[in-house]
mmCIF file of C-alpha atoms in Angstrom:
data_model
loop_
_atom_site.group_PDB
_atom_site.id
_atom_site.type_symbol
_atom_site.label_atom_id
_atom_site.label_comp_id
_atom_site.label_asym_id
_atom_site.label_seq_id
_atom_site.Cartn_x
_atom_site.Cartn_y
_atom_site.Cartn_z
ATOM 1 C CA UNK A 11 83.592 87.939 127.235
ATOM 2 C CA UNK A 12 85.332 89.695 124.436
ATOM 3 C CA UNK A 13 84.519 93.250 126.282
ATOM 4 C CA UNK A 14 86.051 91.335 129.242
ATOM 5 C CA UNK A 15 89.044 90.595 127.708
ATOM 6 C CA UNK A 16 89.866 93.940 125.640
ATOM 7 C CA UNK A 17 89.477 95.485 129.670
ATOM 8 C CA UNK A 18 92.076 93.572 130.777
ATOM 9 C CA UNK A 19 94.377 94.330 128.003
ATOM 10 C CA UNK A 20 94.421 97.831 128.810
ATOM 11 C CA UNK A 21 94.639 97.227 132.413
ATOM 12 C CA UNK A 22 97.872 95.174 131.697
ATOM 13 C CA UNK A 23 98.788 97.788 129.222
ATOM 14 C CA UNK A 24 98.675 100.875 132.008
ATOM 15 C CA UNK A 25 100.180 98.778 134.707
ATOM 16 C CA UNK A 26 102.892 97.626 132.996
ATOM 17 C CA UNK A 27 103.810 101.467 132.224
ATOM 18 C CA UNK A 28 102.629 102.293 136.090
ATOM 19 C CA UNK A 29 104.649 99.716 137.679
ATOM 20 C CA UNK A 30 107.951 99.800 135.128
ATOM 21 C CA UNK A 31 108.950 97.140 133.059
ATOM 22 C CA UNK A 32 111.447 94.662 133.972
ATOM 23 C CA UNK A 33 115.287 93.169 133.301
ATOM 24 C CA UNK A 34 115.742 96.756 133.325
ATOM 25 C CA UNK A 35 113.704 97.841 129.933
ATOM 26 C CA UNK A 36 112.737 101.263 128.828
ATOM 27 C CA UNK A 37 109.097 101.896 128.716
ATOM 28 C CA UNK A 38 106.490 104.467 127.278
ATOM 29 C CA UNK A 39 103.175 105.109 127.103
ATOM 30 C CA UNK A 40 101.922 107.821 124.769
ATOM 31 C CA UNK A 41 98.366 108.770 122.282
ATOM 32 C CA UNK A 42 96.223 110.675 120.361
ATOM 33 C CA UNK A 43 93.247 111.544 119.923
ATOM 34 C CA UNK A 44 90.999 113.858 117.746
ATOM 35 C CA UNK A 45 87.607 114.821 116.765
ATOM 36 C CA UNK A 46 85.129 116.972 115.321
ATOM 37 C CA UNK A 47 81.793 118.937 115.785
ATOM 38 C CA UNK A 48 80.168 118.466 112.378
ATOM 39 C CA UNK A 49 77.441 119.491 110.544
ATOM 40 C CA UNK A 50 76.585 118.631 106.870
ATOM 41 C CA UNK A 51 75.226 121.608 104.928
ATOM 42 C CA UNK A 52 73.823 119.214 101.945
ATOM 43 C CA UNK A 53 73.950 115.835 100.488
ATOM 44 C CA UNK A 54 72.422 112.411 101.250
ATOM 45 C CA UNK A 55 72.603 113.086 105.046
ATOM 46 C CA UNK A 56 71.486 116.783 105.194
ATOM 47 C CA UNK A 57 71.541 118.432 108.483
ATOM 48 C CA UNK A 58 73.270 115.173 109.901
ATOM 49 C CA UNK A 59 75.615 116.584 112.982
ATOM 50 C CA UNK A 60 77.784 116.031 115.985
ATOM 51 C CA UNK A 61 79.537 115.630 117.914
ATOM 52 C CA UNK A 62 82.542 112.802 117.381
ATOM 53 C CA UNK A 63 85.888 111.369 118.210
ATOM 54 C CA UNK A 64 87.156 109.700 115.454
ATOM 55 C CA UNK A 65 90.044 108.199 116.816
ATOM 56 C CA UNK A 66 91.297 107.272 119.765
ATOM 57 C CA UNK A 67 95.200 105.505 120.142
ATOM 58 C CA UNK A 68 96.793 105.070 123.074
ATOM 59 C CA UNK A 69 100.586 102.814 122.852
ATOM 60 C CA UNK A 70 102.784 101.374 125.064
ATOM 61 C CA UNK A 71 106.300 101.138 123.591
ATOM 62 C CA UNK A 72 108.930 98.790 125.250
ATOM 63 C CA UNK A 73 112.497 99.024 124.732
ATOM 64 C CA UNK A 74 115.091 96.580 125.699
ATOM 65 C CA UNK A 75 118.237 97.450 124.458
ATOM 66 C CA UNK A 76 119.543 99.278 120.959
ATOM 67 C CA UNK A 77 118.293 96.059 118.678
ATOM 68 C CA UNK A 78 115.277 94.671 120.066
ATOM 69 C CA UNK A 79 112.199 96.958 121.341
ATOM 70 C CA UNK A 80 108.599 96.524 120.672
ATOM 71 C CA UNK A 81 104.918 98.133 120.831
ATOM 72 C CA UNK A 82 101.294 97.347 121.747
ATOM 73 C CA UNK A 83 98.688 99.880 120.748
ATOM 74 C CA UNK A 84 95.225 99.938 121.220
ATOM 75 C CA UNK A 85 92.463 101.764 118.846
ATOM 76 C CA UNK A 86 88.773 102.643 119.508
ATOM 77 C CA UNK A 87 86.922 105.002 117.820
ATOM 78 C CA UNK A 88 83.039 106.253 117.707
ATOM 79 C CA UNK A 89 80.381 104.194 115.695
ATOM 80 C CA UNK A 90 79.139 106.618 113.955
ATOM 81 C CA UNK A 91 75.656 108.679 113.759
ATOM 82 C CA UNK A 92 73.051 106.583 114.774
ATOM 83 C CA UNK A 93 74.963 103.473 115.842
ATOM 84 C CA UNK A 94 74.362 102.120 119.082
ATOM 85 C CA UNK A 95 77.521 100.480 119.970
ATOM 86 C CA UNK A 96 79.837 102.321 122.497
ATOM 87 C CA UNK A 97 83.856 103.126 121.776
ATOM 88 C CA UNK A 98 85.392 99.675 121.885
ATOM 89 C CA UNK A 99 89.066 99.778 121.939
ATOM 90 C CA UNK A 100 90.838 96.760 119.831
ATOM 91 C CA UNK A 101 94.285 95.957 119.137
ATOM 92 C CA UNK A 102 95.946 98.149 116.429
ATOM 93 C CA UNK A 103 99.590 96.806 116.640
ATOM 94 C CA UNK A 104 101.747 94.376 118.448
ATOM 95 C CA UNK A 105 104.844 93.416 117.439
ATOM 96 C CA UNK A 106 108.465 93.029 118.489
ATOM 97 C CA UNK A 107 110.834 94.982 116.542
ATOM 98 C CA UNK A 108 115.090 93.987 115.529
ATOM 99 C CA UNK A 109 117.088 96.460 114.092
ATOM 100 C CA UNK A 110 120.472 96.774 113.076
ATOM 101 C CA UNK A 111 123.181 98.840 110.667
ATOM 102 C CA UNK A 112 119.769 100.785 109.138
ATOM 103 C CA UNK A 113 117.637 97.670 108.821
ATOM 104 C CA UNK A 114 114.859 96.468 111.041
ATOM 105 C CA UNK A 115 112.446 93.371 111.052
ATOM 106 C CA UNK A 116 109.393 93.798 112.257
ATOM 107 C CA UNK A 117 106.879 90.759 113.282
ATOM 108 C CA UNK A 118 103.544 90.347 114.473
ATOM 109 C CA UNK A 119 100.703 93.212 113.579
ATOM 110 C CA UNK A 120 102.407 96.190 112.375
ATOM 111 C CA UNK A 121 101.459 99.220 109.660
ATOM 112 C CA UNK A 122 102.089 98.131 106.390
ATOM 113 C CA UNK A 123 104.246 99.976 103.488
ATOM 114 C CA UNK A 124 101.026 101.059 101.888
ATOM 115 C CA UNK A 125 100.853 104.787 102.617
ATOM 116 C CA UNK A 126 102.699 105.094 105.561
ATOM 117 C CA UNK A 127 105.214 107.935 103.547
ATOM 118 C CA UNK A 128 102.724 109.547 101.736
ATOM 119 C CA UNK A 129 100.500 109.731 105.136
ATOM 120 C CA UNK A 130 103.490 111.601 106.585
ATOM 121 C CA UNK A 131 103.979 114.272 103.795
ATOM 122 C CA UNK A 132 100.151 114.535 103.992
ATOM 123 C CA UNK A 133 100.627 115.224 107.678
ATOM 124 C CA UNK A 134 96.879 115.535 108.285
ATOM 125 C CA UNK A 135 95.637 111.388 109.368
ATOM 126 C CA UNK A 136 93.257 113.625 111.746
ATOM 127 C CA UNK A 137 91.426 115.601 109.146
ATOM 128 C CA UNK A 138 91.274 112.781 106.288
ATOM 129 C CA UNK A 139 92.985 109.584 105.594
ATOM 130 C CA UNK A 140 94.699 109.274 102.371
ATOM 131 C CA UNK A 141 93.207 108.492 99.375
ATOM 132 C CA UNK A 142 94.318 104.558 99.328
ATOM 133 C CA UNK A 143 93.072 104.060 103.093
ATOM 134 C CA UNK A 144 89.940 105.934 102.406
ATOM 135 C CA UNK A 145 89.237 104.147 99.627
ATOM 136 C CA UNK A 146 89.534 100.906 101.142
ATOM 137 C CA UNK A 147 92.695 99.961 98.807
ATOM 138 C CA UNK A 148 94.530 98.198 101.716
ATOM 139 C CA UNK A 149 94.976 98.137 105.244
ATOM 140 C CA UNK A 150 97.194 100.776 107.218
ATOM 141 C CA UNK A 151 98.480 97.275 109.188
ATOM 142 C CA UNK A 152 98.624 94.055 108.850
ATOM 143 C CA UNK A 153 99.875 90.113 110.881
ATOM 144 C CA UNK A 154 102.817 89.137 109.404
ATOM 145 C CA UNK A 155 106.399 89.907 108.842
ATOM 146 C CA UNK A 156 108.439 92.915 107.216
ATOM 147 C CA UNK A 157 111.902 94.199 106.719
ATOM 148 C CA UNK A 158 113.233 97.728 106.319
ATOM 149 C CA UNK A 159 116.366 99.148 104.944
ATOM 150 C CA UNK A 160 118.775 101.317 103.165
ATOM 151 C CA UNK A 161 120.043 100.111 100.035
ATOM 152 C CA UNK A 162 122.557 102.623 99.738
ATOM 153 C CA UNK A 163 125.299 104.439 102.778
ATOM 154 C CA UNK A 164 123.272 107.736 102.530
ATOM 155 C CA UNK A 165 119.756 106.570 102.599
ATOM 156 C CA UNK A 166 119.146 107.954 99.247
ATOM 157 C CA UNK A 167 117.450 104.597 97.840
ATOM 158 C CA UNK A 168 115.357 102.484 100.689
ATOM 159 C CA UNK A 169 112.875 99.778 100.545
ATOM 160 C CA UNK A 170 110.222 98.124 102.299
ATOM 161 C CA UNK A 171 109.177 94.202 101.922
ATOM 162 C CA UNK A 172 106.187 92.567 103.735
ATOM 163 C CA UNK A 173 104.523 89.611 103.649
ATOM 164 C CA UNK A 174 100.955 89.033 105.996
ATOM 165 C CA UNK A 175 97.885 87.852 105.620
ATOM 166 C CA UNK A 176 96.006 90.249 103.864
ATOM 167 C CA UNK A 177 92.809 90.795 106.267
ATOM 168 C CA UNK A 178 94.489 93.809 108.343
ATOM 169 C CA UNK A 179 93.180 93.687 112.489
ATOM 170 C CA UNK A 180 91.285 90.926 111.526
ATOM 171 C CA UNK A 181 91.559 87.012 111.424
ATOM 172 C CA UNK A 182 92.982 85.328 108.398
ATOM 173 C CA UNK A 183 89.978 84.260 106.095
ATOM 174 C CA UNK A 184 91.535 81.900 103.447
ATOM 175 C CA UNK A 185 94.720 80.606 102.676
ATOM 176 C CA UNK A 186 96.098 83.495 100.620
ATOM 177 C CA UNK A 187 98.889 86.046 101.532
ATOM 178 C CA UNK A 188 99.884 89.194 100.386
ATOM 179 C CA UNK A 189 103.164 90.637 99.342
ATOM 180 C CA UNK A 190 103.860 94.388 100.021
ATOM 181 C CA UNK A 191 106.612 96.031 98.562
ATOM 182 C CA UNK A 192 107.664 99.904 98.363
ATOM 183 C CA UNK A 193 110.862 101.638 96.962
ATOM 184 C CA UNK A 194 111.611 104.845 98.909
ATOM 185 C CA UNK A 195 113.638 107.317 96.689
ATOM 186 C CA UNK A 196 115.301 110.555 98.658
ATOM 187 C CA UNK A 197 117.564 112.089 95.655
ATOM 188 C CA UNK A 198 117.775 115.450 98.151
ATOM 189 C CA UNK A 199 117.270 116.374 101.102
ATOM 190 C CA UNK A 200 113.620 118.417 100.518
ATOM 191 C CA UNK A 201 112.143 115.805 97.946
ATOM 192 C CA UNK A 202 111.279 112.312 97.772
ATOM 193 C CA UNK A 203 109.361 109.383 95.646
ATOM 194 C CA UNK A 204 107.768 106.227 96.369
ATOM 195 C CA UNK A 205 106.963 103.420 94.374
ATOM 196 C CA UNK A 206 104.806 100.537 95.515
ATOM 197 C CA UNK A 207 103.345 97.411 94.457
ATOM 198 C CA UNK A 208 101.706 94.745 95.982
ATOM 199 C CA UNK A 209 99.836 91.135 95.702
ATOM 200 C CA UNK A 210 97.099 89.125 97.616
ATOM 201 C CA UNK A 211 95.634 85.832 96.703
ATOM 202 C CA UNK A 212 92.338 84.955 96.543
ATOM 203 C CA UNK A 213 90.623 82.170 96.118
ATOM 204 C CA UNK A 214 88.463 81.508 92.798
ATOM 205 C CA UNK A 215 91.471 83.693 91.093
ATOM 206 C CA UNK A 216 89.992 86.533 92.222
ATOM 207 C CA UNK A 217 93.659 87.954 92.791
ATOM 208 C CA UNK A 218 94.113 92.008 93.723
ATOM 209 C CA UNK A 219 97.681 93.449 92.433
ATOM 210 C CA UNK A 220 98.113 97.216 93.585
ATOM 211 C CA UNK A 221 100.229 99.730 92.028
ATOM 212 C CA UNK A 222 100.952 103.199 92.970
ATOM 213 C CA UNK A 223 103.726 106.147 93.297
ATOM 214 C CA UNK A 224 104.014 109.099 95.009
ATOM 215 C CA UNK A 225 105.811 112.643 94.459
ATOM 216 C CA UNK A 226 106.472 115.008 97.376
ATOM 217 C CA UNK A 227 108.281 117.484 98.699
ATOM 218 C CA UNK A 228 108.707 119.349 102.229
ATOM 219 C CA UNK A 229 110.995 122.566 104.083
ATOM 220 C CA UNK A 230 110.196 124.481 106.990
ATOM 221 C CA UNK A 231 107.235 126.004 106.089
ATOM 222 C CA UNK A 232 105.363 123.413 104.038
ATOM 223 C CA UNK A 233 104.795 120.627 102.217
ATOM 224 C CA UNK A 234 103.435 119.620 98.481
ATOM 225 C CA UNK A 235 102.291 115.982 97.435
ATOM 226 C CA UNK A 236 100.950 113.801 94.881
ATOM 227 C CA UNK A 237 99.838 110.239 94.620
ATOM 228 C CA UNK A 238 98.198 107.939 92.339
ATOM 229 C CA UNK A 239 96.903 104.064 92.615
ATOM 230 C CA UNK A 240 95.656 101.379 90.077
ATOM 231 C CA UNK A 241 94.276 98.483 92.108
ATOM 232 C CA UNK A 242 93.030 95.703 89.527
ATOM 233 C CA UNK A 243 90.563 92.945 90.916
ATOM 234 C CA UNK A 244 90.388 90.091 89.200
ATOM 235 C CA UNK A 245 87.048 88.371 88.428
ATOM 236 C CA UNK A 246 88.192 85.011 87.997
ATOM 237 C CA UNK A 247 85.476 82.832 85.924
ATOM 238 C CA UNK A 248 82.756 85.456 87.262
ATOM 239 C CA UNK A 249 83.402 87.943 84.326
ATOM 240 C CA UNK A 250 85.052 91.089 83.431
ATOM 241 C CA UNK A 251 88.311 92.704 86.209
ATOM 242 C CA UNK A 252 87.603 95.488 87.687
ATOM 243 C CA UNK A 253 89.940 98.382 87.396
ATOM 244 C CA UNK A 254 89.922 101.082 90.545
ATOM 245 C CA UNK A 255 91.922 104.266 90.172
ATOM 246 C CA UNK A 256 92.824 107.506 92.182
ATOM 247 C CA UNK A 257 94.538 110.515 92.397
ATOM 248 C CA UNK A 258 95.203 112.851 95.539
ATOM 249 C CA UNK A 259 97.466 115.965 95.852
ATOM 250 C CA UNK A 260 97.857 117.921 98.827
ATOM 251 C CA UNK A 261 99.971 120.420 100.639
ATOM 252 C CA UNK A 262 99.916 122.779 103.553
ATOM 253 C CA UNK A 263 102.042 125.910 103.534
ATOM 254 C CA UNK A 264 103.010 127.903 107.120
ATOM 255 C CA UNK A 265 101.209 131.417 106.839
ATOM 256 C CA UNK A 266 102.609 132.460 110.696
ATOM 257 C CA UNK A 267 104.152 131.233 114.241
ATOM 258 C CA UNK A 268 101.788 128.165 114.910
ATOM 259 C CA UNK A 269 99.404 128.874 111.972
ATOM 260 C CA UNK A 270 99.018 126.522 108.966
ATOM 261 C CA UNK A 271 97.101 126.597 105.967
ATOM 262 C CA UNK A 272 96.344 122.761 104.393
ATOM 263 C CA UNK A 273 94.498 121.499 101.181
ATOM 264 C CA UNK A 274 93.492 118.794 98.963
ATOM 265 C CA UNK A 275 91.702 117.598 96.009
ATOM 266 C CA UNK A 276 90.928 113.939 95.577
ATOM 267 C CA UNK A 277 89.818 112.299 92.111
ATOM 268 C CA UNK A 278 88.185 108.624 92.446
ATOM 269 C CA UNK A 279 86.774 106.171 90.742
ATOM 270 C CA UNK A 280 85.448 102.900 91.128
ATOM 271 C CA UNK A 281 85.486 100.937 87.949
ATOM 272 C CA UNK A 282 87.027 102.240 85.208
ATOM 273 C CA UNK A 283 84.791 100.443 82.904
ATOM 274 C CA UNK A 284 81.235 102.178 84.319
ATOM 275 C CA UNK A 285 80.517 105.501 82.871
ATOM 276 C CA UNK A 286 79.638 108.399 85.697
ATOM 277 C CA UNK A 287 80.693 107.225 88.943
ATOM 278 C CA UNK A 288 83.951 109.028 89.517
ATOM 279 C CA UNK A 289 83.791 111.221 92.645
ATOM 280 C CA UNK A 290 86.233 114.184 93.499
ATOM 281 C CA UNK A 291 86.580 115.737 97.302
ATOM 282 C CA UNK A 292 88.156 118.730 98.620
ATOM 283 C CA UNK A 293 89.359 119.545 101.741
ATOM 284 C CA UNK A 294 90.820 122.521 102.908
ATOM 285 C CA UNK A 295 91.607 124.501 106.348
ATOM 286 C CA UNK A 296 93.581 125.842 108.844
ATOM 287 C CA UNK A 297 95.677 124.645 111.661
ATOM 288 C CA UNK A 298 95.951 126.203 114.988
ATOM 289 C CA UNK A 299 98.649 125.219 117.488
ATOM 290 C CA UNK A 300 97.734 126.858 120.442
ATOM 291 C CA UNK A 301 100.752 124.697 122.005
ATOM 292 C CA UNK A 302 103.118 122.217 120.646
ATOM 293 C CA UNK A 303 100.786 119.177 121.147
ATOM 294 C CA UNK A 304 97.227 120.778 120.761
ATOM 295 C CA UNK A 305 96.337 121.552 117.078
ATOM 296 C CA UNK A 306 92.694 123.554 116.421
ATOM 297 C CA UNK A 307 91.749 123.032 113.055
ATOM 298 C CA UNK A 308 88.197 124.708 111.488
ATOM 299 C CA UNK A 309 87.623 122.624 107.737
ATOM 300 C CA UNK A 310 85.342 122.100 105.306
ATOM 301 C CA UNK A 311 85.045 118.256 102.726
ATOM 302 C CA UNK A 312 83.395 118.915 99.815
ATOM 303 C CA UNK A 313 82.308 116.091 97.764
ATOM 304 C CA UNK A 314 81.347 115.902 94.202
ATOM 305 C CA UNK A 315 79.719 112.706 92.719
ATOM 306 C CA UNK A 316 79.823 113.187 88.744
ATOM 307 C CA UNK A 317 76.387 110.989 88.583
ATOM 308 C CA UNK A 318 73.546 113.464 88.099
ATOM 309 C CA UNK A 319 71.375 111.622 91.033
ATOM 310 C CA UNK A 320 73.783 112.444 93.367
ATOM 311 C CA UNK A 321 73.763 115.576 95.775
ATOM 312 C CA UNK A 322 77.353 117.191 96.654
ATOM 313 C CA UNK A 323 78.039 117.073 100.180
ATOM 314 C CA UNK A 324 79.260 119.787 102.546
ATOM 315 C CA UNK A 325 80.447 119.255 105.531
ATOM 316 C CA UNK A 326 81.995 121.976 107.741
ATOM 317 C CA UNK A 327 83.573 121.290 110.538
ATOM 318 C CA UNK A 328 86.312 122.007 114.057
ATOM 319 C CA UNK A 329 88.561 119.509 114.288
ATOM 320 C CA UNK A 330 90.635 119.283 117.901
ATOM 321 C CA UNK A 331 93.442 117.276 117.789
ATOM 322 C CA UNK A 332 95.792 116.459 120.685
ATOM 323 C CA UNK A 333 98.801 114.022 121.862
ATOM 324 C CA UNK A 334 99.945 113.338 124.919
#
């Protein structure tokens, strides 16, 4: 039945941008896709390889005048090595949009403020999440309700304010909410800053609060970034908080016409109170536009586990990457 139903919601989805939209709306359907042949050289899952789409998105955006628009996009992606589901598509966002003077309200199931500037300076979702959504710190979108806007004429000072559930795609599991919030600092035109903190209840008082920032800068030929978290868990009455911590920087710098070279080096860890289980990746590669849409892009993740029981993993791969 639920197969059944996530059918028909792409059926609607393609015939409402086959047959038009009405009361004279503008609408768009667009996606993305990419994935990799990989092979892993060492670590737990030696000799592991495939090959894998990652993700799939395909979005219908609807647009019925300068203030009010909306979107509806669908996600599937592959189970992973060894799993015996198929690609299931499920409902990444939905919501109806207002916007006005610089500010817009957003409603329904939309990305959060979490790393959605820091994912842009990145520029790479298709080779690596950030560190925060890798690491499980939050959800890249959440039910609820958000606002966006300038705080000064120039956009020079921004923010972003959310409140949702907490439990991202899926339903809400207790009572608790969580707050987002993000200050967006531009002080020129080729740098810019974020701040962020957010809140969820829990029940027990087992609370999360999230704090992080982010440095970055970008021209036209590259871009440079750093960011940092501190998520603190509370325990409640079960014992001690737990304290997880990160640090990513990245860049990618143009070498020629429609040839990019990216990096990044990741430092984790999990509880700042256990000794030897901080991890550190590394990604680099280049980037091959063949055309404007199509992106070729041969990598390598290298990760480091500073236990002594654990193997580094290598992983080489071709990423393809494509919109449409």
């Amino acid at each position: 039945m639920l197969l059944k139903w996530k059918v028909w919601g792409i059926t609607a989805l393609l015939s409402l941008g086959l047959f038009g939209p009405a009361d004279g709306a503008e609408g768009k359907i667009k996606g993305v896709a990419f994935g990799d042949y990989y092979f892993v050289v060492t670590g737990t899952e030696k000799n592991e390889n495939g090959f894998k789409f990652r993700r799939i998105y395909l979005t219908y955006d609807l647009k019925w005048n300068d203030r009010w628009s909306g979107r509806v996009r669908y996600e599937a992606n592959d189970a992973g090595f060894g799993g015996e589901d198929k690609m299931r598509p499920f409902v990444k966002h939905g919501y109806l949009r207002y916007r006005t003077n610089g500010r817009t309200v957003n409603m329904g199931l939309f990305g959060t403020p979490t790393w959605n500037v820091s994912e842009r300076i990145w520029g790479y979702r298709s080779i690596a999440k950030t560190i925060m959504d890798m690491r499980k710190i939050g959800s890249s979108a959440d039910l609820g309700v958000g606002y966006r806007g300038k705080l000064d004429g120039a956009g020079r000072v921004n923010v972003q304010l959310m409140i949702g559930n907490g439990s991202g795609q899926r339903p809400e599991a207790d009572n608790g909410k969580k707050v987002y919030s993000l200050l967006h600092l531009k002080p020129t035109d080729v740098v810019e800053a974020t701040v962020y903190l957010d809140w969820e209840g829990k029940p027990e008082g087992k609370d999360r609060i999230t704090f992080a920032g982010m440095l970055g800068t970008s021209g036209e030929s590259f871009r440079l970034g750093i960011e940092g978290f501190i998520r603190n868990n509370r325990r409640g009455q079960s014992g001690d908080d737990i304290q997880v911590r990160g640090v990513s920087a990245f860049g990618n710098v143009n070498v020629k016409p429609r040839v990019d070279v990216f990096g990044r080096l990741d430092f984790y860890d999990p509880n700042r109170s256990t000794e030897r289980d901080e991890e550190f990746m590394f990604i680099g590669g280049i980037d091959v536009a063949p055309a404007g849409n199509i992106h070729i892009m041969p990598n390598v993740v290298a990760t480091i586990k500073r236990s002594s029981v654990a193997d580094t993993g290598i992983i080489p791969r071709m990423t393809v990457c494509y919109r449409f």
